[in-house]
mmCIF file of C-alpha atoms in Angstrom:
data_model
loop_
_atom_site.group_PDB
_atom_site.id
_atom_site.type_symbol
_atom_site.label_atom_id
_atom_site.label_comp_id
_atom_site.label_asym_id
_atom_site.label_seq_id
_atom_site.Cartn_x
_atom_site.Cartn_y
_atom_site.Cartn_z
ATOM 1 C CA MET A 1 -8.547 -2.422 -14.933
ATOM 2 C CA GLU A 2 -6.371 -5.414 -14.092
ATOM 3 C CA THR A 3 -5.428 -7.652 -16.999
ATOM 4 C CA SER A 4 -4.909 -11.421 -17.099
ATOM 5 C CA GLU A 5 -2.199 -13.132 -15.075
ATOM 6 C CA ASN A 6 -0.011 -13.759 -18.132
ATOM 7 C CA LEU A 7 0.451 -9.984 -18.392
ATOM 8 C CA SER A 8 1.182 -9.518 -14.724
ATOM 9 C CA HIS A 9 4.729 -8.178 -14.923
ATOM 10 C CA PHE A 10 6.898 -6.976 -17.782
ATOM 11 C CA PHE A 11 9.539 -4.500 -18.740
ATOM 12 C CA ALA A 12 8.880 -2.427 -21.835
ATOM 13 C CA ASN A 13 12.238 -1.147 -23.029
ATOM 14 C CA SER A 14 13.163 1.771 -25.296
ATOM 15 C CA SER A 15 16.875 1.248 -25.925
ATOM 16 C CA ALA A 16 19.780 2.030 -28.188
ATOM 17 C CA SER A 17 19.737 -1.343 -29.886
ATOM 18 C CA SER A 18 18.844 -1.665 -33.555
ATOM 19 C CA HIS A 19 16.403 -4.520 -33.007
ATOM 20 C CA ARG A 20 13.339 -5.412 -31.009
ATOM 21 C CA HIS A 21 12.715 -8.546 -28.999
ATOM 22 C CA HIS A 22 10.947 -9.705 -25.888
ATOM 23 C CA CYS A 23 11.587 -12.390 -23.311
ATOM 24 C CA ASP A 24 8.934 -14.088 -21.201
ATOM 25 C CA PHE A 25 9.693 -15.607 -17.794
ATOM 26 C CA THR A 26 6.984 -17.801 -16.340
ATOM 27 C CA GLU A 27 7.811 -17.951 -12.642
ATOM 28 C CA ASN A 28 6.158 -15.702 -10.056
ATOM 29 C CA SER A 29 8.310 -12.874 -11.415
ATOM 30 C CA LEU A 30 6.697 -13.194 -14.859
ATOM 31 C CA HIS A 31 7.624 -10.208 -16.956
ATOM 32 C CA ARG A 32 8.382 -9.301 -20.551
ATOM 33 C CA LEU A 33 11.229 -7.222 -21.876
ATOM 34 C CA PHE A 34 10.866 -5.185 -25.083
ATOM 35 C CA ARG A 35 13.662 -3.327 -26.871
ATOM 36 C CA THR A 36 13.077 -0.439 -29.301
ATOM 37 C CA ASP A 37 15.232 2.347 -30.703
ATOM 38 C CA PRO A 38 15.216 5.756 -28.978
ATOM 39 C CA GLU A 39 14.704 8.815 -31.149
ATOM 40 C CA CYS A 40 18.181 10.145 -30.544
ATOM 41 C CA LEU A 41 21.219 10.529 -32.811
ATOM 42 C CA PHE A 42 23.670 9.977 -29.971
ATOM 43 C CA PRO A 43 22.205 7.413 -27.565
ATOM 44 C CA SER A 44 24.081 6.765 -24.354
ATOM 45 C CA ARG A 45 24.610 3.612 -22.381
ATOM 46 C CA THR A 46 22.886 5.109 -19.373
ATOM 47 C CA THR A 47 19.967 3.034 -18.117
ATOM 48 C CA VAL A 48 16.771 4.319 -16.524
ATOM 49 C CA PHE A 49 14.148 2.104 -14.892
ATOM 50 C CA LEU A 50 10.573 3.369 -14.553
ATOM 51 C CA ILE A 51 8.048 2.034 -12.012
ATOM 52 C CA HIS A 52 4.432 3.173 -12.293
ATOM 53 C CA GLY A 53 2.071 3.773 -9.397
ATOM 54 C CA TRP A 54 -1.053 2.359 -7.799
ATOM 55 C CA GLY A 55 -3.949 1.626 -10.153
ATOM 56 C CA GLY A 56 -1.846 2.182 -13.269
ATOM 57 C CA ARG A 57 0.088 0.113 -15.767
ATOM 58 C CA ALA A 58 3.320 0.714 -17.651
ATOM 59 C CA ILE A 59 1.435 2.498 -20.426
ATOM 60 C CA SER A 60 0.831 5.360 -17.981
ATOM 61 C CA MET A 61 4.600 6.010 -18.048
ATOM 62 C CA GLY A 62 4.870 5.548 -21.817
ATOM 63 C CA ASN A 63 5.176 9.216 -22.750
ATOM 64 C CA LEU A 64 7.856 9.728 -20.140
ATOM 65 C CA ALA A 65 9.707 6.620 -21.331
ATOM 66 C CA ARG A 66 9.751 7.891 -24.911
ATOM 67 C CA ALA A 67 10.833 11.359 -23.805
ATOM 68 C CA LEU A 68 13.781 9.939 -21.864
ATOM 69 C CA ALA A 69 14.701 7.700 -24.811
ATOM 70 C CA ARG A 70 14.772 10.767 -27.070
ATOM 71 C CA HIS A 71 17.435 12.152 -24.735
ATOM 72 C CA GLY A 72 19.595 9.066 -25.233
ATOM 73 C CA TYR A 73 18.627 6.981 -22.224
ATOM 74 C CA THR A 74 17.963 3.271 -22.412
ATOM 75 C CA VAL A 75 14.572 2.980 -20.668
ATOM 76 C CA PHE A 76 13.049 -0.054 -18.996
ATOM 77 C CA ASN A 77 9.390 0.503 -18.112
ATOM 78 C CA TYR A 78 8.192 -1.986 -15.501
ATOM 79 C CA ASP A 79 4.588 -3.187 -15.527
ATOM 80 C CA TYR A 80 2.723 -5.000 -12.768
ATOM 81 C CA PRO A 81 -0.890 -5.434 -11.542
ATOM 82 C CA THR A 82 -0.971 -3.131 -8.529
ATOM 83 C CA PHE A 83 -3.906 -4.631 -6.623
ATOM 84 C CA ARG A 84 -2.834 -8.265 -6.299
ATOM 85 C CA LYS A 85 0.057 -8.053 -3.848
ATOM 86 C CA ASN A 86 1.050 -5.876 -0.940
ATOM 87 C CA ILE A 87 3.993 -3.511 -1.385
ATOM 88 C CA GLU A 88 6.517 -5.821 0.240
ATOM 89 C CA GLU A 89 5.506 -8.638 -2.116
ATOM 90 C CA HIS A 90 5.602 -6.306 -5.115
ATOM 91 C CA ALA A 91 9.117 -5.296 -4.106
ATOM 92 C CA ARG A 92 10.275 -8.905 -3.919
ATOM 93 C CA VAL A 93 8.944 -9.627 -7.423
ATOM 94 C CA PHE A 94 10.421 -6.426 -8.818
ATOM 95 C CA LEU A 95 13.840 -7.049 -7.289
ATOM 96 C CA GLU A 96 13.967 -10.513 -8.826
ATOM 97 C CA ALA A 97 13.019 -9.101 -12.242
ATOM 98 C CA TYR A 98 15.461 -6.195 -11.871
ATOM 99 C CA ARG A 99 18.392 -8.434 -11.004
ATOM 100 C CA LYS A 100 17.563 -10.774 -13.868
ATOM 101 C CA THR A 101 17.392 -7.854 -16.275
ATOM 102 C CA LEU A 102 20.803 -6.566 -15.175
ATOM 103 C CA ARG A 103 22.246 -10.015 -15.848
ATOM 104 C CA THR A 104 20.540 -10.782 -19.146
ATOM 105 C CA GLU A 105 21.097 -7.291 -20.566
ATOM 106 C CA ALA A 106 24.683 -7.153 -19.226
ATOM 107 C CA ILE A 107 24.023 -3.837 -17.464
ATOM 108 C CA ASP A 108 27.029 -3.148 -15.290
ATOM 109 C CA GLY A 109 27.189 0.636 -15.557
ATOM 110 C CA GLU A 110 25.237 3.458 -13.981
ATOM 111 C CA VAL A 111 21.530 2.895 -13.302
ATOM 112 C CA TYR A 112 18.877 5.518 -12.598
ATOM 113 C CA PHE A 113 15.265 5.304 -11.446
ATOM 114 C CA VAL A 114 12.162 7.408 -12.062
ATOM 115 C CA THR A 115 9.079 6.313 -10.141
ATOM 116 C CA HIS A 116 5.501 7.493 -9.811
ATOM 117 C CA SER A 117 3.455 7.325 -6.606
ATOM 118 C CA MET A 118 3.488 3.790 -5.141
ATOM 119 C CA GLY A 119 6.289 2.879 -7.533
ATOM 120 C CA GLY A 120 8.632 4.838 -5.267
ATOM 121 C CA LEU A 121 7.614 2.696 -2.297
ATOM 122 C CA ILE A 122 8.269 -0.471 -4.267
ATOM 123 C CA LEU A 123 11.728 0.837 -5.109
ATOM 124 C CA ARG A 124 12.428 1.776 -1.484
ATOM 125 C CA SER A 125 11.299 -1.644 -0.282
ATOM 126 C CA SER A 126 13.446 -3.308 -2.962
ATOM 127 C CA MET A 127 16.484 -1.248 -2.005
ATOM 128 C CA ALA A 128 16.062 -2.332 1.599
ATOM 129 C CA GLU A 129 16.879 -5.853 0.370
ATOM 130 C CA MET A 130 19.725 -4.843 -1.950
ATOM 131 C CA THR A 131 23.396 -5.159 -1.114
ATOM 132 C CA ALA A 132 25.380 -1.967 -0.606
ATOM 133 C CA GLU A 133 27.054 -2.592 -3.972
ATOM 134 C CA GLU A 134 23.691 -2.853 -5.705
ATOM 135 C CA CYS A 135 22.521 0.368 -4.095
ATOM 136 C CA ARG A 136 25.691 2.180 -5.155
ATOM 137 C CA GLN A 137 25.104 1.195 -8.778
ATOM 138 C CA ILE A 138 21.988 3.404 -8.627
ATOM 139 C CA LYS A 139 23.346 6.893 -9.230
ATOM 140 C CA SER A 140 20.153 8.839 -8.566
ATOM 141 C CA VAL A 141 16.426 8.417 -8.059
ATOM 142 C CA VAL A 142 13.578 10.754 -9.008
ATOM 143 C CA MET A 143 10.220 10.131 -7.324
ATOM 144 C CA LEU A 144 7.051 11.729 -8.703
ATOM 145 C CA GLY A 145 4.375 12.297 -6.067
ATOM 146 C CA PRO A 146 5.504 9.455 -3.775
ATOM 147 C CA PRO A 147 3.471 8.827 -0.586
ATOM 148 C CA ASN A 148 6.694 8.248 1.342
ATOM 149 C CA ARG A 149 5.006 9.245 4.603
ATOM 150 C CA GLY A 150 1.585 7.930 3.616
ATOM 151 C CA SER A 151 -1.627 9.258 2.107
ATOM 152 C CA GLY A 152 -4.891 10.059 3.832
ATOM 153 C CA LEU A 153 -6.779 8.501 0.925
ATOM 154 C CA ALA A 154 -5.291 5.103 1.757
ATOM 155 C CA VAL A 155 -7.328 4.839 4.971
ATOM 156 C CA ILE A 156 -10.026 2.854 3.154
ATOM 157 C CA GLY A 157 -7.400 0.224 2.422
ATOM 158 C CA ARG A 158 -7.543 -0.873 6.062
ATOM 159 C CA ASN A 159 -11.072 -2.175 5.538
ATOM 160 C CA ALA A 160 -11.018 -5.979 5.440
ATOM 161 C CA LEU A 161 -13.248 -6.161 2.378
ATOM 162 C CA VAL A 162 -11.134 -3.642 0.481
ATOM 163 C CA ARG A 163 -7.974 -5.427 1.576
ATOM 164 C CA SER A 164 -9.325 -8.696 0.184
ATOM 165 C CA VAL A 165 -9.463 -7.252 -3.346
ATOM 166 C CA ASN A 166 -6.737 -4.600 -3.089
ATOM 167 C CA ALA A 167 -3.740 -5.773 -1.112
ATOM 168 C CA SER A 168 -1.549 -2.695 -1.540
ATOM 169 C CA LEU A 169 -3.718 0.338 -0.771
ATOM 170 C CA GLY A 170 -3.712 -0.043 3.008
ATOM 171 C CA ASP A 171 0.093 -0.189 3.029
ATOM 172 C CA MET A 172 0.168 3.524 2.192
ATOM 173 C CA GLY A 173 -1.767 4.747 5.234
ATOM 174 C CA LEU A 174 -0.771 7.498 7.640
ATOM 175 C CA GLY A 175 -0.804 5.350 10.782
ATOM 176 C CA ARG A 176 2.489 4.209 12.245
ATOM 177 C CA ASN A 177 1.513 0.589 11.670
ATOM 178 C CA ALA A 178 1.144 1.096 7.907
ATOM 179 C CA TYR A 179 3.882 -0.592 5.921
ATOM 180 C CA VAL A 180 5.059 2.657 4.335
ATOM 181 C CA GLN A 181 5.989 3.887 7.802
ATOM 182 C CA ARG A 182 8.141 0.798 8.407
ATOM 183 C CA ILE A 183 10.159 0.419 5.188
ATOM 184 C CA PRO A 184 13.791 -0.082 6.283
ATOM 185 C CA ALA A 185 16.471 2.312 5.084
ATOM 186 C CA PRO A 186 18.844 0.969 2.414
ATOM 187 C CA LEU A 187 22.477 0.202 3.149
ATOM 188 C CA PHE A 188 23.324 3.110 0.861
ATOM 189 C CA LEU A 189 20.923 5.864 -0.198
ATOM 190 C CA PRO A 190 21.621 7.321 -3.657
ATOM 191 C CA PRO A 191 20.792 10.991 -4.282
ATOM 192 C CA ALA A 192 16.991 11.178 -4.245
ATOM 193 C CA GLY A 193 14.883 13.909 -5.774
ATOM 194 C CA ILE A 194 11.199 14.397 -4.965
ATOM 195 C CA ILE A 195 8.873 16.156 -7.417
ATOM 196 C CA ALA A 196 5.527 17.076 -5.845
ATOM 197 C CA GLY A 197 2.493 18.374 -7.693
ATOM 198 C CA LYS A 198 1.102 21.695 -6.505
ATOM 199 C CA TYR A 199 -2.400 20.358 -7.204
ATOM 200 C CA ASP A 200 -1.698 16.719 -6.322
ATOM 201 C CA GLY A 201 -4.825 16.131 -4.236
ATOM 202 C CA LYS A 202 -3.719 12.644 -3.152
ATOM 203 C CA VAL A 203 -0.389 13.141 -1.395
ATOM 204 C CA THR A 204 0.537 16.295 0.487
ATOM 205 C CA ALA A 205 3.891 17.881 -0.292
ATOM 206 C CA GLU A 206 5.120 17.111 3.224
ATOM 207 C CA ASN A 207 4.209 13.446 2.894
ATOM 208 C CA THR A 208 6.206 13.038 -0.310
ATOM 209 C CA LEU A 209 9.438 13.504 1.635
ATOM 210 C CA LEU A 210 11.557 10.555 2.685
ATOM 211 C CA PRO A 211 11.501 9.581 6.369
ATOM 212 C CA GLU A 212 13.575 11.597 8.806
ATOM 213 C CA GLY A 213 17.233 10.705 8.577
ATOM 214 C CA GLN A 214 17.021 9.985 4.832
ATOM 215 C CA PRO A 215 17.965 13.195 2.974
ATOM 216 C CA CYS A 216 16.346 14.173 -0.298
ATOM 217 C CA SER A 217 16.016 17.140 -2.633
ATOM 218 C CA PHE A 218 12.579 18.615 -3.245
ATOM 219 C CA THR A 219 10.834 20.666 -5.896
ATOM 220 C CA MET A 220 7.220 21.429 -6.745
ATOM 221 C CA VAL A 221 5.632 21.799 -10.166
ATOM 222 C CA ASN A 222 2.204 22.957 -11.307
ATOM 223 C CA CYS A 223 0.506 19.615 -11.886
ATOM 224 C CA THR A 224 -1.884 17.053 -10.438
ATOM 225 C CA HIS A 225 -0.930 13.622 -9.113
ATOM 226 C CA PRO A 226 -1.291 11.840 -12.490
ATOM 227 C CA GLY A 227 -0.017 14.966 -14.234
ATOM 228 C CA SER A 228 3.450 14.472 -12.777
ATOM 229 C CA ARG A 229 3.935 11.689 -15.341
ATOM 230 C CA ASN A 230 3.480 14.225 -18.147
ATOM 231 C CA PRO A 231 6.867 15.101 -19.696
ATOM 232 C CA ALA A 232 5.582 18.590 -20.487
ATOM 233 C CA ARG A 233 5.351 19.161 -16.726
ATOM 234 C CA THR A 234 8.267 17.279 -15.249
ATOM 235 C CA LEU A 235 10.813 16.210 -17.877
ATOM 236 C CA ARG A 236 13.057 19.229 -17.353
ATOM 237 C CA PRO A 237 13.529 18.755 -13.579
ATOM 238 C CA ILE A 238 13.807 14.983 -14.056
ATOM 239 C CA LEU A 239 16.644 15.347 -16.576
ATOM 240 C CA HIS A 240 18.365 17.971 -14.441
ATOM 241 C CA PHE A 241 18.306 15.767 -11.351
ATOM 242 C CA LEU A 242 19.425 12.641 -13.204
ATOM 243 C CA GLU A 243 22.419 14.518 -14.571
ATOM 244 C CA LYS A 244 23.252 16.953 -11.746
ATOM 245 C CA LYS A 245 21.866 15.155 -8.671
ATOM 246 C CA SER A 246 20.143 18.423 -7.818
ATOM 247 C CA PHE A 247 17.174 20.523 -8.898
ATOM 248 C CA GLN A 248 19.236 23.731 -8.633
#
């Protein structure tokens, strides 16, 4: 269910700080930023951004955020109402919030991303608008069940009535005119790891791969599409890729 407009975008942050606060920004990039302590004796300065998928909210990535925080990562969990904008518009809002967060939190070191489903498309679309320097700050990306080459279930999103209440679903179609098929490549592509669910049911393993010409690593785990957010299923390969830039 979509919540009210004043909750439309926020970052929920599990960090190494010893305090908690939040900031509200009231422009079209409205978001909130929360800071909490990770459950780790030796927290690092490494920063991970999470972006949830279609039909979800940041709470759907909460267990994964806490698991990463327990391993010493500072975690920013981005929340947004998935139905209200198309993917390109979501990417513009996210990029504005991301850049503002880097400034206000003085994040000038390595940055990592973990995305679920449509969240990976929002990241790709955002990176297409980033400078090469901004892209190089991102040291690696892990995508969980991303419809990088589209999803057959998104065909209903082309219906005008559906589009009027759900602006993003049709962007993930299989046709060459779907937005997902036209996302530009970034100026620099960080190491990207794809984790597909063996029992996904929404995105085929082949369609999780990045477009031709954009290399990526791939692994499959025994989980469903929403199950890929479960740390019990995917935390180990996520941590391995973030640290080693490989699933091997």
